[in-house]
Amino acid sequence: MVTGASRGIGRSIALVLAERGYNLLITARSENELSDLASLIHTNYNVKTHWLVCDLSQPESVKNLVLWVNQLDIPIAILVNNAGYGLWGKFEELSLAGQLEMLRLNIDAVVSLSHHLLPLLHQQQQAYILNVASTAAYQAVPTLAVYAASKAAVLSFSRALRYELRKSSVSVSCLSPGPTDTGFAARAGMAKLAELAAKFNMSPDEVAKIAIKGMFNSKAEIVPGKLNKLSAFMVRLVSKNFVEGITGRLYDK
Ligand SMILES: NC(=O)c1ccc[n+]([C@@H]2O[C@H](COP(=O)([O-])OP(=O)(O)OC[C@H]3O[C@@H](n4cnc5c(N)ncnc54)[C@H](OP(=O)(O)O)[C@@H]3O)[C@@H](O)[C@H]2O)c1
């Protein structure tokens, strides 16, 4: 199952899995995009696709999604918790309600779906959870404070769950993309930074290929792209104040 499959990285991940012969469950809020993706997969690959429209920031929708999966009664070997978004701006200037809604999608949905679907994943000889964080997970990011904190939570959760499941058939990986050419910057309200990001952007297809390869190789952390890898590594070597000074200036609003 891939959440947030209507576009961007999730869509590309769904296509890579279809190419590898996996039947798919795909979800997002955009019905037309999901339906188009299901048709595209049906035309090009010999796999089955089921899709459900749902807003995973709403706890009721998460419950409905789990109910739907259980009613379908089909084996689940892969859970990709990809749906997520950011909000750019100073913490006090962004609405509290908006930031809490983002947390419900970026953290609560990841935790809930992992908890609800683990019993199904355990039924497989080999199963995978791929949680999508961000390079923002590796350090605090002023003006993306809550988003970066949510992705740090996803990274920490993924590592701990991976350890707990190390003797089971379920492998847990965490994907941390850097700037990627998707709808992310527009939804985050980062249009002003788009020009800068474009210099470093990877394509979602590139990210998805690296992500799925890393997931099948049971990598704990997957950071696509040399520059992103380097930055995730370098932040460990220098002081947090120094890094926050750089990210604060880079993302200043
Ligand atoms: N692009 C980047 O630069 C970048 C960098 C680091 C990490 N990431 C992470 O990568 C993941 C995918 O983002 P993306 O770059 O592919 O952005 P995107 O193009 O905006 O795609 C986001 C996906 O999440 C879905 N989604 C958003 N809100 C949702 C909700 N409330 N309920 C259910 N689904 C929802 C969207 O579908 P609907 O709108 O149809 O619901 C869409 O399919 C996110 O977790 C993001 O934080 C992205």
Short mmCIF file of N, CA, C and O in Angstrom, two decimals, residues 41-86:
data_model
loop_
_atom_site.label_atom_id
_atom_site.label_comp_id
_atom_site.label_asym_id
_atom_site.label_seq_id
_atom_site.Cartn_x
_atom_site.Cartn_y
_atom_site.Cartn_z
N ILE A 41 -1.54 2.23 -14.65
CA ILE A 41 -0.92 0.98 -14.19
C ILE A 41 -1.59 -0.21 -14.87
O ILE A 41 -0.91 -1.14 -15.35
N HIS A 42 -2.92 -0.15 -14.98
CA HIS A 42 -3.67 -1.24 -15.63
C HIS A 42 -3.22 -1.42 -17.08
O HIS A 42 -3.06 -2.53 -17.57
N THR A 43 -2.99 -0.29 -17.77
CA THR A 43 -2.60 -0.34 -19.18
C THR A 43 -1.18 -0.88 -19.36
O THR A 43 -0.89 -1.59 -20.32
N ASN A 44 -0.29 -0.52 -18.44
CA ASN A 44 1.14 -0.80 -18.67
C ASN A 44 1.70 -2.01 -17.93
O ASN A 44 2.75 -2.52 -18.31
N TYR A 45 1.03 -2.40 -16.86
CA TYR A 45 1.60 -3.48 -16.05
C TYR A 45 0.54 -4.53 -15.75
O TYR A 45 -0.64 -4.21 -15.62
N ASN A 46 0.99 -5.75 -15.57
CA ASN A 46 0.06 -6.84 -15.34
C ASN A 46 -0.20 -7.00 -13.83
O ASN A 46 0.11 -8.04 -13.25
N VAL A 47 -0.68 -5.92 -13.19
CA VAL A 47 -0.94 -5.99 -11.75
C VAL A 47 -2.31 -5.36 -11.47
O VAL A 47 -2.83 -4.60 -12.28
N LYS A 48 -2.86 -5.71 -10.30
CA LYS A 48 -4.18 -5.14 -9.92
C LYS A 48 -3.98 -3.91 -9.04
O LYS A 48 -3.08 -3.89 -8.20
N THR A 49 -4.83 -2.92 -9.21
CA THR A 49 -4.76 -1.71 -8.37
C THR A 49 -6.12 -1.42 -7.75
O THR A 49 -7.13 -1.38 -8.45
N HIS A 50 -6.15 -1.24 -6.43
CA HIS A 50 -7.35 -0.76 -5.75
C HIS A 50 -7.01 0.62 -5.21
O HIS A 50 -5.90 0.86 -4.75
N TRP A 51 -7.99 1.52 -5.23
CA TRP A 51 -7.70 2.86 -4.69
C TRP A 51 -8.83 3.37 -3.83
O TRP A 51 -9.98 2.99 -4.00
N LEU A 52 -8.46 4.20 -2.87
CA LEU A 52 -9.44 4.77 -1.93
C LEU A 52 -9.10 6.25 -1.71
O LEU A 52 -7.95 6.59 -1.43
N VAL A 53 -10.13 7.07 -1.84
CA VAL A 53 -9.96 8.50 -1.56
C VAL A 53 -10.07 8.70 -0.06
O VAL A 53 -11.07 8.28 0.54
N CYS A 54 -9.05 9.23 0.57
CA CYS A 54 -9.19 9.53 2.00
C CYS A 54 -8.21 10.60 2.47
O CYS A 54 -7.09 10.70 1.95
N ASP A 55 -8.68 11.38 3.42
CA ASP A 55 -7.88 12.45 4.00
C ASP A 55 -7.27 11.92 5.30
O ASP A 55 -7.96 11.83 6.32
N LEU A 56 -6.01 11.57 5.24
CA LEU A 56 -5.37 10.90 6.39
C LEU A 56 -5.07 11.84 7.55
O LEU A 56 -4.56 11.39 8.58
N SER A 57 -5.40 13.13 7.40
CA SER A 57 -5.24 14.01 8.57
C SER A 57 -6.46 13.88 9.48
O SER A 57 -6.49 14.45 10.57
N GLN A 58 -7.48 13.14 9.02
CA GLN A 58 -8.70 12.93 9.82
C GLN A 58 -8.68 11.52 10.40
O GLN A 58 -8.69 10.54 9.64
N PRO A 59 -8.66 11.41 11.73
CA PRO A 59 -8.58 10.07 12.35
C PRO A 59 -9.66 9.11 11.85
O PRO A 59 -9.40 7.92 11.68
N GLU A 60 -10.87 9.63 11.57
CA GLU A 60 -11.95 8.77 11.07
C GLU A 60 -11.58 8.14 9.73
O GLU A 60 -11.89 6.98 9.46
N SER A 61 -10.88 8.93 8.89
CA SER A 61 -10.48 8.44 7.56
C SER A 61 -9.43 7.35 7.68
O SER A 61 -9.40 6.40 6.90
N VAL A 62 -8.54 7.49 8.68
CA VAL A 62 -7.53 6.45 8.89
C VAL A 62 -8.25 5.14 9.25
O VAL A 62 -7.93 4.07 8.70
N LYS A 63 -9.26 5.26 10.12
CA LYS A 63 -10.03 4.07 10.50
C LYS A 63 -10.71 3.45 9.28
O LYS A 63 -10.73 2.23 9.11
N ASN A 64 -11.29 4.32 8.43
CA ASN A 64 -11.97 3.82 7.22
C ASN A 64 -11.01 3.10 6.29
O ASN A 64 -11.34 2.09 5.69
N LEU A 65 -9.80 3.66 6.20
CA LEU A 65 -8.79 3.06 5.33
C LEU A 65 -8.43 1.66 5.84
O LEU A 65 -8.34 0.69 5.07
N VAL A 66 -8.26 1.55 7.15
CA VAL A 66 -7.90 0.25 7.74
C VAL A 66 -9.04 -0.75 7.52
O VAL A 66 -8.81 -1.91 7.14
N LEU A 67 -10.26 -0.28 7.70
CA LEU A 67 -11.45 -1.13 7.48
C LEU A 67 -11.47 -1.62 6.03
O LEU A 67 -11.70 -2.80 5.76
N TRP A 68 -11.23 -0.71 5.11
CA TRP A 68 -11.22 -1.02 3.67
C TRP A 68 -10.17 -2.09 3.38
O TRP A 68 -10.45 -3.07 2.69
N VAL A 69 -8.97 -1.90 3.94
CA VAL A 69 -7.88 -2.86 3.71
C VAL A 69 -8.29 -4.24 4.25
O VAL A 69 -8.13 -5.26 3.58
N ASN A 70 -8.86 -4.25 5.45
CA ASN A 70 -9.26 -5.53 6.04
C ASN A 70 -10.37 -6.19 5.23
O ASN A 70 -10.38 -7.40 5.04
N GLN A 71 -11.31 -5.36 4.72
CA GLN A 71 -12.41 -5.93 3.94
C GLN A 71 -11.94 -6.48 2.60
O GLN A 71 -12.47 -7.47 2.11
N LEU A 72 -10.91 -5.85 2.03
CA LEU A 72 -10.38 -6.34 0.75
C LEU A 72 -9.81 -7.75 0.93
O LEU A 72 -9.80 -8.55 0.00
N ASP A 73 -9.30 -7.98 2.15
CA ASP A 73 -8.79 -9.31 2.51
C ASP A 73 -7.75 -9.82 1.50
O ASP A 73 -7.87 -10.91 0.97
N ILE A 74 -6.76 -8.96 1.22
CA ILE A 74 -5.68 -9.38 0.34
C ILE A 74 -4.35 -9.23 1.10
O ILE A 74 -4.26 -8.41 2.02
N PRO A 75 -3.35 -10.03 0.72
CA PRO A 75 -2.09 -9.94 1.45
C PRO A 75 -1.43 -8.57 1.30
O PRO A 75 -1.47 -7.98 0.21
N ILE A 76 -0.84 -8.08 2.38
CA ILE A 76 -0.10 -6.80 2.33
C ILE A 76 1.35 -7.10 2.67
O ILE A 76 1.65 -7.54 3.79
N ALA A 77 2.23 -6.84 1.71
CA ALA A 77 3.65 -7.11 1.95
C ALA A 77 4.46 -5.82 2.12
O ALA A 77 5.60 -5.86 2.60
N ILE A 78 3.87 -4.69 1.70
CA ILE A 78 4.62 -3.42 1.75
C ILE A 78 3.68 -2.30 2.19
O ILE A 78 2.57 -2.18 1.66
N LEU A 79 4.13 -1.53 3.16
CA LEU A 79 3.39 -0.31 3.55
C LEU A 79 4.33 0.88 3.33
O LEU A 79 5.39 0.96 3.96
N VAL A 80 3.93 1.76 2.42
CA VAL A 80 4.72 2.98 2.21
C VAL A 80 3.94 4.16 2.77
O VAL A 80 2.91 4.56 2.23
N ASN A 81 4.41 4.68 3.91
CA ASN A 81 3.79 5.85 4.53
C ASN A 81 4.44 7.09 3.92
O ASN A 81 5.44 7.60 4.42
N ASN A 82 3.86 7.54 2.81
CA ASN A 82 4.49 8.64 2.06
C ASN A 82 3.73 9.97 2.21
O ASN A 82 4.36 11.03 2.19
N ALA A 83 2.40 9.92 2.38
CA ALA A 83 1.62 11.16 2.39
C ALA A 83 2.16 12.12 3.45
O ALA A 83 2.41 11.71 4.59
N GLY A 84 2.36 13.35 3.07
CA GLY A 84 2.88 14.34 4.02
C GLY A 84 3.06 15.67 3.33
O GLY A 84 3.05 15.75 2.09
N TYR A 85 3.19 16.71 4.12
CA TYR A 85 3.44 18.03 3.54
C TYR A 85 4.09 18.94 4.58
O TYR A 85 4.18 18.58 5.77
N GLY A 86 4.58 20.07 4.11
CA GLY A 86 5.23 21.02 5.00
C GLY A 86 4.48 22.35 5.01
O GLY A 86 3.65 22.61 4.13
#
